[in-house]
Short mmCIF file of C-alpha atoms and ligand atoms in Angstrom, two decimals:
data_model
loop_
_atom_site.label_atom_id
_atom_site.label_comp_id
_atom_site.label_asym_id
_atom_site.label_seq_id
_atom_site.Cartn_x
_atom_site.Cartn_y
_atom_site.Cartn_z
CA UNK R 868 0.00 0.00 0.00
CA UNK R 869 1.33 3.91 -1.06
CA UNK R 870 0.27 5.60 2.05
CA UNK R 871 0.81 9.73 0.98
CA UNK R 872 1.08 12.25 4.18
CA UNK R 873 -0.01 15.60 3.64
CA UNK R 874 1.02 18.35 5.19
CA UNK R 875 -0.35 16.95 8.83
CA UNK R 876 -0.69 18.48 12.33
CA UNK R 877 -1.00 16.95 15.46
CA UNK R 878 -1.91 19.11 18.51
CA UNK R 879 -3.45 17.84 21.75
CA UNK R 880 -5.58 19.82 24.33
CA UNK R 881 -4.15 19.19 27.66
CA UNK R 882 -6.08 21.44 30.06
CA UNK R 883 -5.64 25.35 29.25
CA UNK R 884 -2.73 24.43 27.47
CA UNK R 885 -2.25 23.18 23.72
CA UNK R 886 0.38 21.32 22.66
CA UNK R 887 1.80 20.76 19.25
CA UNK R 888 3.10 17.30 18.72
CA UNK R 889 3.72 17.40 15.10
CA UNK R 890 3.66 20.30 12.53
CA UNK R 891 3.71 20.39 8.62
CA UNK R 892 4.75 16.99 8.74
CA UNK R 893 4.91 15.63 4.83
CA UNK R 894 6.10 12.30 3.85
CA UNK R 895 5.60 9.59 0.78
CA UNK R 896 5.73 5.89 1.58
CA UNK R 897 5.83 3.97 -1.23
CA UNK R 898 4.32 0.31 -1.62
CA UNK R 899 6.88 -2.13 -0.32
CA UNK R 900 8.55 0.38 1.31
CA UNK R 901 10.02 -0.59 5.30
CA UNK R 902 10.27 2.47 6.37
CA UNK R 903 11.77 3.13 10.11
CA UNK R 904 11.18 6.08 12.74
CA UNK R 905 13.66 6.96 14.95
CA UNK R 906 13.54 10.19 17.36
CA UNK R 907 14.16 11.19 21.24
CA UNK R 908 11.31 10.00 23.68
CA UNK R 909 8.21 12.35 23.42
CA UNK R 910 9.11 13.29 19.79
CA UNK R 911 5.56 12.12 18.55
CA UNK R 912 6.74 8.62 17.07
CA UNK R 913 3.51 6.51 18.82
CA UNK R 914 1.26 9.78 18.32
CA UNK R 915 2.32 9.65 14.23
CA UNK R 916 2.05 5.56 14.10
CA UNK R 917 -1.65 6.23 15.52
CA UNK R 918 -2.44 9.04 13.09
CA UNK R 919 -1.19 6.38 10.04
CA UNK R 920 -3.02 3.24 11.87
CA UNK R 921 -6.42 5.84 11.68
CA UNK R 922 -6.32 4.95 15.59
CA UNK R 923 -6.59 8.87 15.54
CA UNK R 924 -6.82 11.79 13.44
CA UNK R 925 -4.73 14.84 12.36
CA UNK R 926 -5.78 18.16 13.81
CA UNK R 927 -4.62 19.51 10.09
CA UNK R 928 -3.51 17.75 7.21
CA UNK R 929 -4.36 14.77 5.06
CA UNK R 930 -3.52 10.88 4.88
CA UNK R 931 -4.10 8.93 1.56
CA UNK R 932 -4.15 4.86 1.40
CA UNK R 933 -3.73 4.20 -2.48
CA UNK R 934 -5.63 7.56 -3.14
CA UNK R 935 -7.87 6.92 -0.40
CA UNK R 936 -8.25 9.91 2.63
CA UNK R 937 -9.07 7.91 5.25
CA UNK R 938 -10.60 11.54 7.00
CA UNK R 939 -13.21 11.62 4.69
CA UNK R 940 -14.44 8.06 5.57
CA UNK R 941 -17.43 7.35 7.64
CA UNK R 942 -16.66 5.80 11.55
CA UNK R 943 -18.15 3.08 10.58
CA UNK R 944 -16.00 2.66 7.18
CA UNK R 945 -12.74 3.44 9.14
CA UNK R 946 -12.65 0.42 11.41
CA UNK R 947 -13.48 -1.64 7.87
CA UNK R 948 -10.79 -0.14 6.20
CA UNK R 949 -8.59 -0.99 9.43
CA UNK R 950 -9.36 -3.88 10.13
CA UNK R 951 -9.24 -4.96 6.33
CA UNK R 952 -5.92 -3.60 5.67
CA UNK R 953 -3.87 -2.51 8.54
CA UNK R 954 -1.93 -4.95 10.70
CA UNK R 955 -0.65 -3.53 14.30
CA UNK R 956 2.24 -4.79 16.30
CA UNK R 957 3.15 -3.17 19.82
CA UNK R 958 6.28 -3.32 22.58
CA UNK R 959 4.28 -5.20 25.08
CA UNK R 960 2.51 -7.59 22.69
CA UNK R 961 -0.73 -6.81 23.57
CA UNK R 962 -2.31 -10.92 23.37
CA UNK R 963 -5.42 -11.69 25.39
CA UNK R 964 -3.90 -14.01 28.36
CA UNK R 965 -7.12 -15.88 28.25
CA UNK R 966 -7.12 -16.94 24.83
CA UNK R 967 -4.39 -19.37 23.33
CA UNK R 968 -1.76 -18.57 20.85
CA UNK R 969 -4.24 -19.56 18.22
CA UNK R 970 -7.36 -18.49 19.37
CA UNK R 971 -5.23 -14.85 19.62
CA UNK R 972 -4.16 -15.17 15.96
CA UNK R 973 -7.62 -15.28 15.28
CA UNK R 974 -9.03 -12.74 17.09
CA UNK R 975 -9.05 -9.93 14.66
CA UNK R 976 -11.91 -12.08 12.14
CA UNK R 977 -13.80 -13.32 14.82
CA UNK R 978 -16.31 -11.22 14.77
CA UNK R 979 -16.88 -11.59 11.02
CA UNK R 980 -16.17 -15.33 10.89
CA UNK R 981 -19.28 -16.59 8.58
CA UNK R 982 -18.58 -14.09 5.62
CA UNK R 983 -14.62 -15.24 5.30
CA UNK R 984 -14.05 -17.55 2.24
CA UNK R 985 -11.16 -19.27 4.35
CA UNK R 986 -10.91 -21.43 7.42
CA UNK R 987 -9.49 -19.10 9.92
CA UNK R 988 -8.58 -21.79 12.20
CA UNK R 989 -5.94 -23.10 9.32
CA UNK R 990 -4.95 -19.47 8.43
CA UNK R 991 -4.52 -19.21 12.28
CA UNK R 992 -2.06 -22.37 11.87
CA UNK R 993 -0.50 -21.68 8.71
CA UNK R 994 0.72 -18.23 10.02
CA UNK R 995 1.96 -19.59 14.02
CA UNK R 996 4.25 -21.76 11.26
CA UNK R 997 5.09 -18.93 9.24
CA UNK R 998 6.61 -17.10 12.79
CA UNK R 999 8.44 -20.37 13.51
CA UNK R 1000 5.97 -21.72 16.11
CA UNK R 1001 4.17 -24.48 14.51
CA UNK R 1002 1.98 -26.59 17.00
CA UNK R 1003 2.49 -24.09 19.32
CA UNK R 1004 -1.14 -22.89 18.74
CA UNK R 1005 -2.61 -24.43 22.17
CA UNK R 1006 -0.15 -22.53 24.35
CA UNK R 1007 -1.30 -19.28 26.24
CA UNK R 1008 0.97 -15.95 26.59
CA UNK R 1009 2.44 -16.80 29.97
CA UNK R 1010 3.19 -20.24 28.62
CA UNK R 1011 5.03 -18.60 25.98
CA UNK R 1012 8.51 -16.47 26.12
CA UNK R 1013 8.76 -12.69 25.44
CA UNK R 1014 9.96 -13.40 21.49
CA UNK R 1015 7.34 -16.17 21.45
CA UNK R 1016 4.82 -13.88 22.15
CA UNK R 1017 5.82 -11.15 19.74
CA UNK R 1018 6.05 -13.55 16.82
CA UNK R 1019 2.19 -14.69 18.09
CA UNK R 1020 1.61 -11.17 17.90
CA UNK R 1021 2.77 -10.72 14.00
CA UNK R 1022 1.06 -13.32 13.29
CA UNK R 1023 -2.05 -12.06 14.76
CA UNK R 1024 -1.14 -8.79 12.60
CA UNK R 1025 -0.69 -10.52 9.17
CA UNK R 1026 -4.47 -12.49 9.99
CA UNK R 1027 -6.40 -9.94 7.77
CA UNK R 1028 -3.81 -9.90 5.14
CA UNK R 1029 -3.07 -6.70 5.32
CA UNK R 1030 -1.23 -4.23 2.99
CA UNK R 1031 0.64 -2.07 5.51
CA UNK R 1032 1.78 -3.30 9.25
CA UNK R 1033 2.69 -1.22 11.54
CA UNK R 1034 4.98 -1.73 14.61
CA UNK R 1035 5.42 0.25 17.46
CA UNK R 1036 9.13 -0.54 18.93
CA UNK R 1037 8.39 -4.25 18.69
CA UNK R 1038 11.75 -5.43 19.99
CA UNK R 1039 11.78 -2.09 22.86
CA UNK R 1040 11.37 -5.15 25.02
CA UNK R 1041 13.25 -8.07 23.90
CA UNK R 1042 17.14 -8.45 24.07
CA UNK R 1043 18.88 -8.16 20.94
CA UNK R 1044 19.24 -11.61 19.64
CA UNK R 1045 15.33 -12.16 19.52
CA UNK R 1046 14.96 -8.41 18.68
CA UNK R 1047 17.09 -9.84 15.14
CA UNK R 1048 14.49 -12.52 15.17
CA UNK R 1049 11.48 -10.77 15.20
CA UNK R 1050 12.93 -8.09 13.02
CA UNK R 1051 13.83 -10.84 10.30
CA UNK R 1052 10.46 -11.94 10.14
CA UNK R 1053 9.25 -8.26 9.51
CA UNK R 1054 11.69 -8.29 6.59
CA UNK R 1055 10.64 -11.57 5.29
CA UNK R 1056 6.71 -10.04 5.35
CA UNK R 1057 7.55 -7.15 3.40
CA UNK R 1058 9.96 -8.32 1.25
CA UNK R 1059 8.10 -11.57 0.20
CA UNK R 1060 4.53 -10.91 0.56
CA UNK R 1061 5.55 -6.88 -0.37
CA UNK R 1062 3.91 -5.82 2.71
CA UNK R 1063 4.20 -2.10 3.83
CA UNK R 1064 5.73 -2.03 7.09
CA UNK R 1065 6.58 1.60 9.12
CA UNK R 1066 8.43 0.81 12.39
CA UNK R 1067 8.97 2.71 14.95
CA UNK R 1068 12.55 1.84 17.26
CA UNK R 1069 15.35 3.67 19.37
CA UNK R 1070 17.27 0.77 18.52
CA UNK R 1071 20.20 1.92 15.69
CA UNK R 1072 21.10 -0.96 14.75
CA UNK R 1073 17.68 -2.27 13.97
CA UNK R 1074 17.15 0.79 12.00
CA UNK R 1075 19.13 -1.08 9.44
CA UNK R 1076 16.75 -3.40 8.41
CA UNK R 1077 14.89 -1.04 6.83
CA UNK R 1078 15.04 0.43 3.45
CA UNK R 1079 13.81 3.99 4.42
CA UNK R 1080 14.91 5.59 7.93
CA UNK R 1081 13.27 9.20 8.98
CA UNK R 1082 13.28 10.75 12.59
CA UNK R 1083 11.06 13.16 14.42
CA UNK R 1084 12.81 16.23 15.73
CA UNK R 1085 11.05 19.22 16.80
CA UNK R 1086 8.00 18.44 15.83
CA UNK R 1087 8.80 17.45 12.28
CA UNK R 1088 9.97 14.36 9.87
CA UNK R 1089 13.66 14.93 8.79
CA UNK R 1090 15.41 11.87 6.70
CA UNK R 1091 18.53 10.24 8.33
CA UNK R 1092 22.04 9.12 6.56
N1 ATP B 476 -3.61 11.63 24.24
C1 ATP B 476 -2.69 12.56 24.55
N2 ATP B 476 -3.04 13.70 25.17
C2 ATP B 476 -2.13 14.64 25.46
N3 ATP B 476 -0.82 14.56 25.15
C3 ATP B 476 -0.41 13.45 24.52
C4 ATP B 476 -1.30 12.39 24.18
N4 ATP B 476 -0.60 11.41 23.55
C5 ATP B 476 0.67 11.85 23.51
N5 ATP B 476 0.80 13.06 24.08
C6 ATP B 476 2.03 13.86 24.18
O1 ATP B 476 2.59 13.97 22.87
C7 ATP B 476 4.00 13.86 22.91
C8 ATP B 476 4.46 12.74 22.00
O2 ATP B 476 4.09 11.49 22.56
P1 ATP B 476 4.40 10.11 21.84
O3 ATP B 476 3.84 9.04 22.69
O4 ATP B 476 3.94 10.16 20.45
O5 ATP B 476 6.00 10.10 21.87
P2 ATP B 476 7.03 8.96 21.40
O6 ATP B 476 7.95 9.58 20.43
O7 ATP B 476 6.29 7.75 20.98
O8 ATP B 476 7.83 8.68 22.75
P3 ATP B 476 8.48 7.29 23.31
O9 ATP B 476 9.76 7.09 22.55
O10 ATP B 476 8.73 7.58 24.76
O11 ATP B 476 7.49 6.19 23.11
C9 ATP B 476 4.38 13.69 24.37
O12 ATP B 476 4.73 14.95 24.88
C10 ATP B 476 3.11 13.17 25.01
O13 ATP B 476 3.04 13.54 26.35
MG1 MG B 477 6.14 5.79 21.70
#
């Protein structure tokens, strides 16, 4: 997916006060693209991964999906469009501890499990092998270690075949071997199923396995290297 950013501002409300997170921020992501986000702590990295996940809006500004401005969709049509083409991955993994491995992977469809064409309990499978944890599908999160989980957690992401993931410091928690791990199977996603992936880390070295690297500094994008 070509995800075009136009010209956005972020501000938030916090009491009297108004603060300006991002301003004038423009950027072109092309489809394919693994583009990385680097910045200081409190730059706006999470508060621009939300505005392209259409977990929140711009207070100015436009974002297009393949031509598409999600601002002018309906409510309604915005948690389609998500939920039909936007994968999220986070730090802290974010899996249900009550539900297995599997049943997590298929969260996502769940609730519109009669009108998919697919078994989702084979997708479910077929993906926990993909992440390198075949018949690991029964296990629940705390049966499962930190890298474990994350890898549960892309899979969970890739469920709706989506076009562009998106991954909020995914290995901010993980020592750097796994942190390699996981970040190898973000590479494999977008280089062989040419998925869009933006990722957000503080980690330099990661950073590499990008193609694209930008940072946020004082309120805006700048490119890096
Ligand atoms: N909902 C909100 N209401 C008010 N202020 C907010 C809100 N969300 C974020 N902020 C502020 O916006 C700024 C950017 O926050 P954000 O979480 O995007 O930073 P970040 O770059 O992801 O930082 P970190 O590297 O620590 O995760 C911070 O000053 C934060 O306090
Ligand atoms: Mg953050």
């Amino acid at each position: 997916m070509q995800v075009l950013v136009e010209n956005i501002t972020k501000k938030y409300q916090v009491g009297e006060e108004e603060i300006t997170v991002l301003d004038g921020v423009n950027l072109r992501i092309a489809a394919g693209d693994f583009l990385v986000i680097t910045g200081p702590s409190g730059a706006g990295k999470t508060t621009f991964l939300n505005l392209l996940g259409t977990l929140d809006e711009p207070s100015a500004g436009r974002i297009l999906y393949d031509g598409v401005d999600a601002g002018a969709l309906h409510p309604n049509q915005i948690a389609d469009f998500r939920r039909d083409h936007i994968g999220f991955v986070f730090q802290f993994y974010n899996l249900i501890p009550q539900l297995s491995a599997q049943e997590n992977v298929m969260l996502p469809l769940l609730p519109n499990v009669k009108q998919l064409k697919f078994n989702l309990e084979e997708r479910a499978a077929a993906l926990l092998a993909q992440v390198g944890l075949d018949g690991k599908g029964e296990k629940y999160p705390y049966q499962l270690s930190g890298g474990e989980q994350q890898r549960v957690a892309i899979a969970r992401a890739l469920v709706n075949t989506p076009s562009l993931v998106l991954a909020d410091e995914p290995t901010g928690n993980l020592d750097m071997e796994i942190g390699e791990q996981i970040l190898r199977i973000l590479q494999e996603v977008n280089r062989k199923q040419g998925v869009t992936v933006v990722m957000v880390t503080h980690n330099e070295t990661f950073a590499s396995f990008g193609t694209r690297v930008v940072q946020i500094f004082d309120h805006k994008l700048q490119k890096v290297g």
